[in-house]
Short mmCIF file of C-alpha atoms in Angstrom, two decimals:
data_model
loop_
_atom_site.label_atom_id
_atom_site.label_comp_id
_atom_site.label_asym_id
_atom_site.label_seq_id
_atom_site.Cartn_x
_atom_site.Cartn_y
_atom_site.Cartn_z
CA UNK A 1 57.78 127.66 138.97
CA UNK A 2 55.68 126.60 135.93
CA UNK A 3 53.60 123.84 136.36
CA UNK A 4 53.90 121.93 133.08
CA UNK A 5 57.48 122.68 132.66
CA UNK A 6 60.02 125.36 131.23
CA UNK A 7 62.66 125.27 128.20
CA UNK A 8 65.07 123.27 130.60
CA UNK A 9 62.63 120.35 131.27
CA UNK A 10 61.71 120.15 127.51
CA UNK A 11 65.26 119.91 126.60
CA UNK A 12 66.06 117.51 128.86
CA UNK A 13 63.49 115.13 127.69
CA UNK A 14 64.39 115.36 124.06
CA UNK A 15 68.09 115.07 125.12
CA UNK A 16 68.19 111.14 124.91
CA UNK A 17 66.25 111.25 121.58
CA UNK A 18 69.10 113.36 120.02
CA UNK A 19 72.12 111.26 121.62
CA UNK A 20 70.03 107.99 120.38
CA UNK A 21 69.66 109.70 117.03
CA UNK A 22 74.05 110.78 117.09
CA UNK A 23 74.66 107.01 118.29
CA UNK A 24 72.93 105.76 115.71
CA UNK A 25 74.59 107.54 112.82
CA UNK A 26 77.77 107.05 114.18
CA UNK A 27 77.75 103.33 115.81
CA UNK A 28 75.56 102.17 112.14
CA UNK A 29 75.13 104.44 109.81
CA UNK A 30 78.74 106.06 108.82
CA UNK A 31 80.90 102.57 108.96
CA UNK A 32 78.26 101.53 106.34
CA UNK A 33 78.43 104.68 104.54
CA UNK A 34 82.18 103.73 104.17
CA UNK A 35 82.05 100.40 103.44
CA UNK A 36 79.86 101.28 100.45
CA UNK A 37 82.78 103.73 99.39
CA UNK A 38 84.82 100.91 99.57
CA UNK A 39 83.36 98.56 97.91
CA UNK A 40 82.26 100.92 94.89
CA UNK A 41 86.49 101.65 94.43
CA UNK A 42 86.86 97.64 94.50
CA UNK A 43 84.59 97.22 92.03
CA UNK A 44 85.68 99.86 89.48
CA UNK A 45 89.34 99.23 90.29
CA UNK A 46 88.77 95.46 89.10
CA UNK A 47 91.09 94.32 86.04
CA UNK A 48 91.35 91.00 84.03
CA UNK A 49 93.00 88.09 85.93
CA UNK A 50 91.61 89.35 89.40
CA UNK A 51 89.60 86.36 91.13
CA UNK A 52 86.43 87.19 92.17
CA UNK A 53 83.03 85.82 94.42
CA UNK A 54 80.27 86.60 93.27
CA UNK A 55 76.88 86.40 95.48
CA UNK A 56 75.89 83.31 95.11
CA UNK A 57 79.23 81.89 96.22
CA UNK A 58 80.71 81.18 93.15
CA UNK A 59 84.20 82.12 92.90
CA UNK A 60 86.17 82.53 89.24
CA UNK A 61 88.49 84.58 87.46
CA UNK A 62 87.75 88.02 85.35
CA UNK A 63 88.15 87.53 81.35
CA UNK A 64 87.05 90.57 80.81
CA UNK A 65 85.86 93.68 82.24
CA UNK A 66 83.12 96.45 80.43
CA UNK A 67 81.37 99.05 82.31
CA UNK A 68 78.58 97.36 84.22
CA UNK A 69 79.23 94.12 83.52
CA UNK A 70 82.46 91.29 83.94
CA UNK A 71 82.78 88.42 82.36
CA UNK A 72 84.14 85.68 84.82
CA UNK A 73 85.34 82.17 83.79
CA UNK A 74 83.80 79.85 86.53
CA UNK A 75 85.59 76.32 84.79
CA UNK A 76 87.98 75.94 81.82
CA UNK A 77 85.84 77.32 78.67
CA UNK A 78 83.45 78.38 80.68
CA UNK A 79 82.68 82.25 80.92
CA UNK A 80 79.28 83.82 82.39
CA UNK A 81 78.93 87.70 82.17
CA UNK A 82 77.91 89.19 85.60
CA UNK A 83 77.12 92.47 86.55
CA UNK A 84 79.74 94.31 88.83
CA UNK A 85 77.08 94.45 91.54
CA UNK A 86 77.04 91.12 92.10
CA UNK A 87 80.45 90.41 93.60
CA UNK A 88 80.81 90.50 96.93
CA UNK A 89 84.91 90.04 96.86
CA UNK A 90 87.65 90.34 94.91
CA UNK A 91 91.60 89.33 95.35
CA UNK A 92 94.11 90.30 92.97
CA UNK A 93 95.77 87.66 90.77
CA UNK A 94 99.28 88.59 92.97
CA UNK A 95 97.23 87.69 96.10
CA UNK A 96 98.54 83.94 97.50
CA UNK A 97 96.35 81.30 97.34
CA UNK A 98 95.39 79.38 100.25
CA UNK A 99 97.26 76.18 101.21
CA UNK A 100 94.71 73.44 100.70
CA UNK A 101 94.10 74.73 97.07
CA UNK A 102 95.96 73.23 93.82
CA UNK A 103 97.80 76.19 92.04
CA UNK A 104 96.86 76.91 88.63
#
């Protein structure tokens, strides 16, 4: 037998590199891979009248949509453009609203 090792005990002592390495990419890296998809349809999908949060926590309603950038009205009369990166969530205007909040 060889001394420092064959083939067989090199591949056995990589072996738990590589299943670390297929964990990895499937436990972490592919769910966020698809969340991105996900989010990038959400954001190009969004229309006027959709409420939206944007990262900061401020939640309004789209006025008016261009290609990178939304404008959202946060009060009455009050309209702030934001680019579409910003917004973390978005619920159609058909969407119910929740129970402790006044309907508009």
């Amino acid at each position: 037998m060889n001394p420092s090792g064959g083939l067989e005990q090199q591949l056995i002592g990589i072996a738990p590199i590589i299943l670390m390495v297929v964990l990895f990419y499937f436990m972490l890296i592919r769910p966020q891979q698809k969340r991105q998809k996900e989010h990038l349809a959400t954001l190009n999908n969004i229309k006027r009248g959709d409420n939206v949060v944007l990262s900061s926590g401020v939640i309004g309603k789209v006025v008016r949509v261009e290609d990178k950038e939304v404008g959202v009205e946060i009060a009455q009369g009050v309209t702030v453009k934001v680019r579409k990166a910003m917004i973390t969530e978005v619920s159609a205007k058909g969407e119910p609203a929740p129970a402790n909040d006044p309907k508009n």
